[in-house]
Coordinates of C-alpha atoms and ligand atoms in Angstrom, one line a residue:
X722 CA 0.0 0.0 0.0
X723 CA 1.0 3.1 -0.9
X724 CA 2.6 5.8 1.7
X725 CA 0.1 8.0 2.9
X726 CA 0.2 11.9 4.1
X727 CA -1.5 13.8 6.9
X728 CA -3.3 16.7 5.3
X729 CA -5.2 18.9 7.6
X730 CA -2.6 21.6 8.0
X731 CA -4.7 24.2 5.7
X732 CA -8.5 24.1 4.4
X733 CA -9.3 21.6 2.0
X734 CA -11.8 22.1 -1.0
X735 CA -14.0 19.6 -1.1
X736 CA -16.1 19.5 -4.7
X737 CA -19.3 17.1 -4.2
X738 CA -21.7 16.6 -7.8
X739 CA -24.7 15.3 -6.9
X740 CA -27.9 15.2 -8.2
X741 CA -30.9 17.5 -7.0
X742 CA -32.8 16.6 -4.9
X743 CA -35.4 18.8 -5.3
X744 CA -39.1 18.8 -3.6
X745 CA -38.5 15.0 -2.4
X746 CA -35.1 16.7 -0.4
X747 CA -36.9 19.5 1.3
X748 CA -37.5 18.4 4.6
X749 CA -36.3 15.2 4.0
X750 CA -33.1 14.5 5.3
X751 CA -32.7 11.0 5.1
X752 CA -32.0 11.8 0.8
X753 CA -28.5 11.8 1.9
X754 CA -27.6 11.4 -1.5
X755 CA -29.4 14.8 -2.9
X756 CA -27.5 17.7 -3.4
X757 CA -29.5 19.5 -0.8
X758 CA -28.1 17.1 1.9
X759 CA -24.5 16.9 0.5
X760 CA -24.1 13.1 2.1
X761 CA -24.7 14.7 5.6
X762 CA -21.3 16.4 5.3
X763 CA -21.9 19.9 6.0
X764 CA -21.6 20.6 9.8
X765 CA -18.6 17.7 9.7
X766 CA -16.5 19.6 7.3
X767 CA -17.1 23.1 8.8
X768 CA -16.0 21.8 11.7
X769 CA -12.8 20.7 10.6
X770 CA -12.7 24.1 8.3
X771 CA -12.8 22.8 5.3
X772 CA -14.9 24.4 2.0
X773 CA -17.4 22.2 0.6
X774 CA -19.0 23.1 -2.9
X775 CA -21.8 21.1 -3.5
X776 CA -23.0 21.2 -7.6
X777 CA -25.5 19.8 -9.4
X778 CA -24.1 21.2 -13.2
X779 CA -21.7 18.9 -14.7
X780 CA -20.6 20.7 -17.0
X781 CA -19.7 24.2 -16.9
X782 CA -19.4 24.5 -13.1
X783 CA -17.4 21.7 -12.6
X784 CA -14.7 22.6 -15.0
X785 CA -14.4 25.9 -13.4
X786 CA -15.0 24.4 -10.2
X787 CA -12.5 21.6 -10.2
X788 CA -9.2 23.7 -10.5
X789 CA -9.2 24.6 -7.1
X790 CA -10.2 21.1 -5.7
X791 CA -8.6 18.9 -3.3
X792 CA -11.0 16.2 -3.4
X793 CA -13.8 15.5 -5.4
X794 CA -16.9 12.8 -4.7
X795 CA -19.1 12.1 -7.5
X796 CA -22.0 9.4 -7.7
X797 CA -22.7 6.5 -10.4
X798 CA -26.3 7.5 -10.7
X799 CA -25.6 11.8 -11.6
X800 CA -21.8 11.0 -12.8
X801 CA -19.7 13.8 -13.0
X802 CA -17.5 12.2 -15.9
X803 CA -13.6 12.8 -14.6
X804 CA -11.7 12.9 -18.1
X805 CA -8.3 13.5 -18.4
X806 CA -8.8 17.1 -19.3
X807 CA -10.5 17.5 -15.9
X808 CA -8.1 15.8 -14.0
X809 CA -5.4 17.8 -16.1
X810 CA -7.2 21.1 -15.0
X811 CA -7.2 19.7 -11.3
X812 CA -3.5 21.1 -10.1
X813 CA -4.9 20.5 -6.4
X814 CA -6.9 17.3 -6.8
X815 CA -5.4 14.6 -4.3
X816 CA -8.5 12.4 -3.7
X817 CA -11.9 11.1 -5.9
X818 CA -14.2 9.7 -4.0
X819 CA -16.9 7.7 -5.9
X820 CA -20.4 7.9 -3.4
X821 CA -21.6 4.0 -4.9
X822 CA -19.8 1.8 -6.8
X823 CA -18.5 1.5 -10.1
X824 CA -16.0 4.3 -10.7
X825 CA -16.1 3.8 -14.7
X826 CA -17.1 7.5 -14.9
X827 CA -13.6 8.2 -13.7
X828 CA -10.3 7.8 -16.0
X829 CA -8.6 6.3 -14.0
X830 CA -5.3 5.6 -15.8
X831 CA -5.3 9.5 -15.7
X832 CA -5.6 9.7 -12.3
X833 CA -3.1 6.9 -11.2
X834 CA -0.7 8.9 -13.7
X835 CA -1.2 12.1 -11.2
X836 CA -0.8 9.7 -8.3
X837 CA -4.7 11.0 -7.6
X838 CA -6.1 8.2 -5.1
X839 CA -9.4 6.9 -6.2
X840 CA -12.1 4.8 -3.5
X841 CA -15.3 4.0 -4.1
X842 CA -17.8 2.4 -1.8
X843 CA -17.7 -1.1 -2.0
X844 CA -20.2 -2.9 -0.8
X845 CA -22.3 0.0 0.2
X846 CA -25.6 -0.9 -2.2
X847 CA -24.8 -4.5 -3.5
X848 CA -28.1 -5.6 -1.6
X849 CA -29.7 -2.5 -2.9
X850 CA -28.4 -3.9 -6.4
X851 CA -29.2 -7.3 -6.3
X852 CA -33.1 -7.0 -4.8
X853 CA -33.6 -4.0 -8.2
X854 CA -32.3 -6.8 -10.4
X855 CA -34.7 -10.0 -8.8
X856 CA -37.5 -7.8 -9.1
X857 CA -37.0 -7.0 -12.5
X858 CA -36.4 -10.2 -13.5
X859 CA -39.7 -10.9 -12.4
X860 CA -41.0 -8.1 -13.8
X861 CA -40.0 -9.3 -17.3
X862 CA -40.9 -13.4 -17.0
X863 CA -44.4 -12.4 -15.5
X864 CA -44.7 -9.6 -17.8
X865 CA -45.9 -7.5 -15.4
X866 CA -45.6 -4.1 -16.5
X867 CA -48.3 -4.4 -19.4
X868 CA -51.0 -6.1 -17.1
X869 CA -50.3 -3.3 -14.4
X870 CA -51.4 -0.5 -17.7
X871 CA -54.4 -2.8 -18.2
X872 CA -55.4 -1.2 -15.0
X873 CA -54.4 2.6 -15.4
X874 CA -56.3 2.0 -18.9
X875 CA -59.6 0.7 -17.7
X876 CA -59.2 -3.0 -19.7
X877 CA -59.5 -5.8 -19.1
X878 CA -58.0 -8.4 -21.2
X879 CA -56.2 -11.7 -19.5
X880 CA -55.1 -13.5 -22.9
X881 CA -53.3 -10.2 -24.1
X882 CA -51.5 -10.0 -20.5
X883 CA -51.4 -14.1 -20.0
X884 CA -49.8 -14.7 -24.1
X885 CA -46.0 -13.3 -22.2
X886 CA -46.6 -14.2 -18.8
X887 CA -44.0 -17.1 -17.3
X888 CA -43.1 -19.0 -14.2
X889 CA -39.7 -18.2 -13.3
X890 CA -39.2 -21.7 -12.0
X891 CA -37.7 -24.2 -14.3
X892 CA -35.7 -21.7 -16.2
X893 CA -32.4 -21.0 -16.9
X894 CA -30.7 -17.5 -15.3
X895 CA -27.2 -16.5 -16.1
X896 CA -25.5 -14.3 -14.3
X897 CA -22.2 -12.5 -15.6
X898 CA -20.0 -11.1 -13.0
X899 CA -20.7 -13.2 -10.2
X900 CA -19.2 -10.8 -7.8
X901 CA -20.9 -8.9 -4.8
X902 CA -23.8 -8.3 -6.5
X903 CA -24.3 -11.2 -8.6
X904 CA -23.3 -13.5 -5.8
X905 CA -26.6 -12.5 -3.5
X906 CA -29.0 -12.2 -7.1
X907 CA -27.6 -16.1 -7.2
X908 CA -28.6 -16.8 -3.5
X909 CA -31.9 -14.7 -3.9
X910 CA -32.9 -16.5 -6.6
X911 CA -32.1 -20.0 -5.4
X912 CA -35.9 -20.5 -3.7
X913 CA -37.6 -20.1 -7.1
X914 CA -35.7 -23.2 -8.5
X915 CA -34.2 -22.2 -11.4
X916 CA -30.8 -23.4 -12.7
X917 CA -28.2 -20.9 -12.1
X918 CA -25.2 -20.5 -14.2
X919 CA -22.6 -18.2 -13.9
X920 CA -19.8 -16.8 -15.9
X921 CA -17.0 -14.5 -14.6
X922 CA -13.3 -14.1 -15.4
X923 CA -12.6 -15.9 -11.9
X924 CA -14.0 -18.7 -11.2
X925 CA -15.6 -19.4 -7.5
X926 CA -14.5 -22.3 -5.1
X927 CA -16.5 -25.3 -5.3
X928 CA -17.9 -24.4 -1.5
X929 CA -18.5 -21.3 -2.6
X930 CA -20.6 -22.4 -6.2
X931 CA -22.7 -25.3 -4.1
X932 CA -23.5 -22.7 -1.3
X933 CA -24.8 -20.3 -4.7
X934 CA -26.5 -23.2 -6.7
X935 CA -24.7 -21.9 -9.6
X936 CA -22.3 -24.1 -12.5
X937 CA -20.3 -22.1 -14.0
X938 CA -20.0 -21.5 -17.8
X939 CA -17.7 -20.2 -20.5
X940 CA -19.9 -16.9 -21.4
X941 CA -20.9 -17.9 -25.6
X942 CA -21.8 -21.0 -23.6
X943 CA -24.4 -19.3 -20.9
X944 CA -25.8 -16.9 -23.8
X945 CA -26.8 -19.7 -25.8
X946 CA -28.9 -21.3 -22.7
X947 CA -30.0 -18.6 -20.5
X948 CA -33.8 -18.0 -20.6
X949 CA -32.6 -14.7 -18.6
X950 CA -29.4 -12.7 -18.5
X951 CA -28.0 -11.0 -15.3
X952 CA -25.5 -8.6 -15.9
X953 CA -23.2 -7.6 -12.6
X954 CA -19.7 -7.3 -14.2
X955 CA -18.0 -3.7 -13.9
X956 CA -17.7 -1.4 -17.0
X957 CA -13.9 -1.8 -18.3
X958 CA -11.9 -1.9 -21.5
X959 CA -13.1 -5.4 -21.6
X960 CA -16.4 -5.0 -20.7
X961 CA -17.3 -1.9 -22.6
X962 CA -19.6 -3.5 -25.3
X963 CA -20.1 -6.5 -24.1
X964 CA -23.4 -7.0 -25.4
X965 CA -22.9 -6.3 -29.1
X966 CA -25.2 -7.2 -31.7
X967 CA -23.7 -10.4 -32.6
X968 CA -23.9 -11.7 -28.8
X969 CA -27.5 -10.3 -28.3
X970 CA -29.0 -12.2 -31.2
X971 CA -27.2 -15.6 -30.2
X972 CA -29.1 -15.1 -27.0
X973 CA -32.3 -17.9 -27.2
X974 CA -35.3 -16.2 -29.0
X975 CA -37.6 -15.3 -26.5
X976 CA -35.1 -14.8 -23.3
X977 CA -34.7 -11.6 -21.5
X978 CA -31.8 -9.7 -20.5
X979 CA -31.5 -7.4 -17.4
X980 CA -28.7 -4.8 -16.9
X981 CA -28.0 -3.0 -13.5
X982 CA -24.2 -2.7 -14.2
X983 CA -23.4 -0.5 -16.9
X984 CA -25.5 1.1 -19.7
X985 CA -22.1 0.6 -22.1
X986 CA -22.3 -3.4 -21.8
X987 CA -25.0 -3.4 -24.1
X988 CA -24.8 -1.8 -27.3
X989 CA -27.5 0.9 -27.8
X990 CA -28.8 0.3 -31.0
X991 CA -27.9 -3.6 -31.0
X992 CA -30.4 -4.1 -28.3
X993 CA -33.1 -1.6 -30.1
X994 CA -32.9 -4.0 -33.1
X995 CA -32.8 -7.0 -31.0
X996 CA -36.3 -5.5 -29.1
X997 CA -38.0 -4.2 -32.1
X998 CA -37.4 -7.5 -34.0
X999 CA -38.9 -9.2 -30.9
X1000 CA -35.0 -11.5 -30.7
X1001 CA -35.2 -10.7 -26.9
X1002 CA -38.8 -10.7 -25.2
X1003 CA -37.4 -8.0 -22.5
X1004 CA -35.1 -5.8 -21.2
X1005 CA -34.7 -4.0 -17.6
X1006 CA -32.2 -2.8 -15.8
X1007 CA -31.8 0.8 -14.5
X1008 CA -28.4 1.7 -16.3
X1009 CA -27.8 4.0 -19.0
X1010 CA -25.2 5.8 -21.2
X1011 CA -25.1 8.7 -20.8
X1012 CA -26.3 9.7 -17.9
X1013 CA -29.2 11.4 -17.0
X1014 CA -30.4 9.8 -20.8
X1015 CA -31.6 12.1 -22.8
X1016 CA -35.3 12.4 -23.7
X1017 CA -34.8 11.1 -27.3
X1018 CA -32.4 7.9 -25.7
X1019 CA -33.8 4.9 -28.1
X1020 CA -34.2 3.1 -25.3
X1021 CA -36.9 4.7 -24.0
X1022 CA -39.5 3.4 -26.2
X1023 CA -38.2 0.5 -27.5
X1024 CA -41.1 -2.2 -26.8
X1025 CA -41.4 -4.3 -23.7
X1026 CA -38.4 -2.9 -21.8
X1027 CA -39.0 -2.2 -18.3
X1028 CA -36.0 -0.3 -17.4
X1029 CA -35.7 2.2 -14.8
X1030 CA -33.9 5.4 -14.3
X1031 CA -30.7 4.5 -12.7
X1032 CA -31.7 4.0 -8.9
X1033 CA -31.3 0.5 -7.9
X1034 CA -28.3 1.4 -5.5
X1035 CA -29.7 4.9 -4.0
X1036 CA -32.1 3.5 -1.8
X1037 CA -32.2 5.2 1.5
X1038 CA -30.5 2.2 3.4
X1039 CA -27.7 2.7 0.8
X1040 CA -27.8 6.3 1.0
X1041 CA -26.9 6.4 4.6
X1042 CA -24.3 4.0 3.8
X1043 CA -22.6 5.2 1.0
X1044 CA -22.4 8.6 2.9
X1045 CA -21.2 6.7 6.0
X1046 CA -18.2 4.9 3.4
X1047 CA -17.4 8.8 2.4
X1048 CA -17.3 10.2 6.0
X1049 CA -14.7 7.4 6.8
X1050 CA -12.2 8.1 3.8
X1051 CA -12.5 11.6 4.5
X1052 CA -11.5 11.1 8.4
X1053 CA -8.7 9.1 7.2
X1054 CA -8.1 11.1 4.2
X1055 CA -7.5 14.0 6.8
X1056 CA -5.4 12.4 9.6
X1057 CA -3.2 10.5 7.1
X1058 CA -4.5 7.3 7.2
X1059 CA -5.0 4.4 5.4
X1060 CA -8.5 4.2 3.3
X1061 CA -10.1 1.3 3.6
X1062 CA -8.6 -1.1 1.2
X1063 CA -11.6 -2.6 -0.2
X1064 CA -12.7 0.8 -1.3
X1065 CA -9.3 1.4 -3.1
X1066 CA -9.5 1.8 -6.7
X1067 CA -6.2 4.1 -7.5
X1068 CA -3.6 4.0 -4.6
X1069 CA 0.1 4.9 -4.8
X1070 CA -0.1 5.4 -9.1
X1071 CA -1.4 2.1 -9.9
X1072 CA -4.9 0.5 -10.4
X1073 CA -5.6 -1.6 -7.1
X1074 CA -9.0 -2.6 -7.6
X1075 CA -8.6 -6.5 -8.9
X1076 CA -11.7 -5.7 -11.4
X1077 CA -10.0 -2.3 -12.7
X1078 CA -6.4 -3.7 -12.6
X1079 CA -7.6 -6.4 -15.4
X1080 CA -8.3 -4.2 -17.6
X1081 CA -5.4 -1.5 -17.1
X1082 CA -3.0 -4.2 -17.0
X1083 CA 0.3 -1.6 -18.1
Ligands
NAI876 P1 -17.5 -6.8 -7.6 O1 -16.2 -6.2 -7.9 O2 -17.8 -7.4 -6.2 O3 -17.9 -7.9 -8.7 C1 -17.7 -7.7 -10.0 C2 -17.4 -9.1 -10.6 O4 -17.2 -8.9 -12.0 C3 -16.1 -9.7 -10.1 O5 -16.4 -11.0 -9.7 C4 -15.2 -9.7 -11.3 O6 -14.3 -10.8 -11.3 C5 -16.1 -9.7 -12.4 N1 -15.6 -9.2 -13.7 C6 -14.8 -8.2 -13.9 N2 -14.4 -8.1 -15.2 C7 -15.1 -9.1 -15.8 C8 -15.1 -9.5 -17.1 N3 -14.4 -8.9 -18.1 N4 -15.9 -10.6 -17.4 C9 -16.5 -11.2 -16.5 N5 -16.5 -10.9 -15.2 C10 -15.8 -9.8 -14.8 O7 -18.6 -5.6 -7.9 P2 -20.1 -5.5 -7.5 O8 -20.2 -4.7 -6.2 O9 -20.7 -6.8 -7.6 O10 -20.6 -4.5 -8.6 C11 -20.6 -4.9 -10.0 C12 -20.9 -3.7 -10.8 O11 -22.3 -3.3 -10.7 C13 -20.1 -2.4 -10.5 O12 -18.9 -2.4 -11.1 C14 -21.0 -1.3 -11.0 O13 -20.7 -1.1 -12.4 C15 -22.4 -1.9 -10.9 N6 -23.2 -1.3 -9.9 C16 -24.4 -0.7 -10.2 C17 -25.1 -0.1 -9.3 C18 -26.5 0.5 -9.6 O14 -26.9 1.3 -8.9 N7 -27.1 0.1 -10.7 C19 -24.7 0.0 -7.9 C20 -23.5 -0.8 -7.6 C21 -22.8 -1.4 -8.6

């Protein structure tokens, strides 16, 4: 691990983007994650004397923003995207801070350059992650988006709703990046009997597969049999793409995929072709590219899609603990010490993180 300094000798800036919170913030201070309530960071940063700036622009503020900042804490679900020419402009920036996990949005090889530390959050909304993905699974095999607009619409019709509608049990469910999060969709989904395979770059211990229920398999091998797709692998060099046209259409006919990873896994129009020719029966997930989408993202109206904005790891409970996660680094980050080392991502000039590392490998 890499030698670490005791800063607080003069005020820090800290730069937070965040998205707004809005009316649901006002009075509402459990939003942790809203601008408005700046990860409950306020009075603890005054009282040390440092400056926080909380924004909500990405754009223009941050740039002017950022060449004055010492840290800077930016979230998966509003990303702040941290390019080189940000982190060029950053003469001062000693510490990012992802508020989640999944620092993609980051360039990190930029940032190791600079000898910039980078942490994220592990761990901090993997249940968060995994329950989103379960339920949308669910929502797709019982088709249960278009019999819930049955009702809104006043109709009436069981075989239009009942012509899509499966049992989960009995099917086939892949999972690709059987890591945190797709580790407990594996256990959460063991009670509905399905067959669970699995495909990541490491393979588990045979303890650790029997305790999941899941065989693994070579990936072209799990797309070929999967009746539904599970996609919890990080967004990398490797990763970026995953999900290209040629690998969406040798998925069966008829199976669904769901994505809370990484909008950039799948291939935007690849999967709009693969919806609108009716290859894939659904989509979900609550992952985009960019971020927020914009109003004319295809994706949006591509047929029977049931994705989300991107909020599957900002519940409350993970809200409080991703800010929690931030406190501590910053505590550390102030007195000299250590950061966590799960949460390290960029430490000492080099990618850390095992996930990130494979990609960077130079
Ligand atoms: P993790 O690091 O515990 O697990 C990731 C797994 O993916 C590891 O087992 C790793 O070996 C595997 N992997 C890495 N590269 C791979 C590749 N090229 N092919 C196959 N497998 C590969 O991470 P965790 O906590 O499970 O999160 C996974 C991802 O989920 C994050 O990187 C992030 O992008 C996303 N995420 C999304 C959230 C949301 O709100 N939608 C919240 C939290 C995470």
């Amino acid at each position: 691990m890499a030698e670490h300094r005791r800063w607080p000798v003069w005020a820090m800036k800290i730069l937070a983007v965040l998205y707004p919170g809005g009316k649901a913030a006002r009075g509402n201070p459990e939003l942790l994650g809203a601008a408005e309530n700046a990860l409950g960071l306020r009075r603890f940063l005054k009282s040390k004397g440092h400056d926080l700036v909380v924004l909500t622009e990405k754009e223009r503020d941050l740039d002017r923003e950022i060449r004055w900042a010492d840290v800077v804490i930016t979230t998966p679900f509003w990303p702040a995207y941290i390019t080189t020419e940000r982190i060029d402009k950053a003469k001062k920036l000693k510490l990012i801070l992802t508020a989640g996990v999944g620092s993609d949005h980051i360039d990190l090889a930029a940032a190791a350059k600079r000898g910039i530390m980078v942490a994220e959050i592990t761990g901090s909304n993997v249940v968060s992650v995994a329950e989103h993905a379960v339920m949308q699974i669910l929502t797709l095999v019982r088709n249960y988006l278009p019999a819930y607009k049955q009702v809104l619409e006043g109709r009436w019709d069981i075989a239009e709703a009942a012509a899509r509608s499966h049992d989960l049990e009995g099917k086939t469910v892949g999972i690709v990046g059987a890591g945190r999060i797709g580790q407990r969709v594996a256990l959460r989904l063991r009670p509905f009997n399905v067959t669970t395979l699995y495909y990541d770059y490491r393979r588990l211990s045979t303890v650790e597969e029997e305790v999941l229920g899941a065989e693994y398999a070579l990936l072209d091998d799990l797309v070929r049999r999967c009746d539904v797709i599970t996609i919890h692998c990080p967004l990398t060099p490797e990763t970026d793409g995953l999900f290209d046209k040629n690998r969406l259409f040798r998925m069966k006919k008829g199976a669904c995929l769901v994505n809370t990873a990484r909008g950039r896994i799948v291939n935007t129009e690849a999967l709009v072709q693969a919806m609108e020719k009716g290859h894939l029966a659904g989509y979900a997930g609550d992952v985009w590219y960019p971020q927020p989408a914009p109003p004319d993202h295809p994706w949006r109206t591509m047929p029977n899609h049931a994705l989300t904005i991107h909020v599957s790891g900002t519940s409350l409970e993970a809200q409080k603990r991703y800010s929690d996660g931030i406190r501590d680094c910053l505590e550390r980050f102030f007195l000299g010490k250590p950061i966590e080392r799960d949460y390290l991502i960029v430490d000492g000039g080099r990618v850390v993180s095992p996930s990130y590392s494979y990609a960077f490998k130079g």
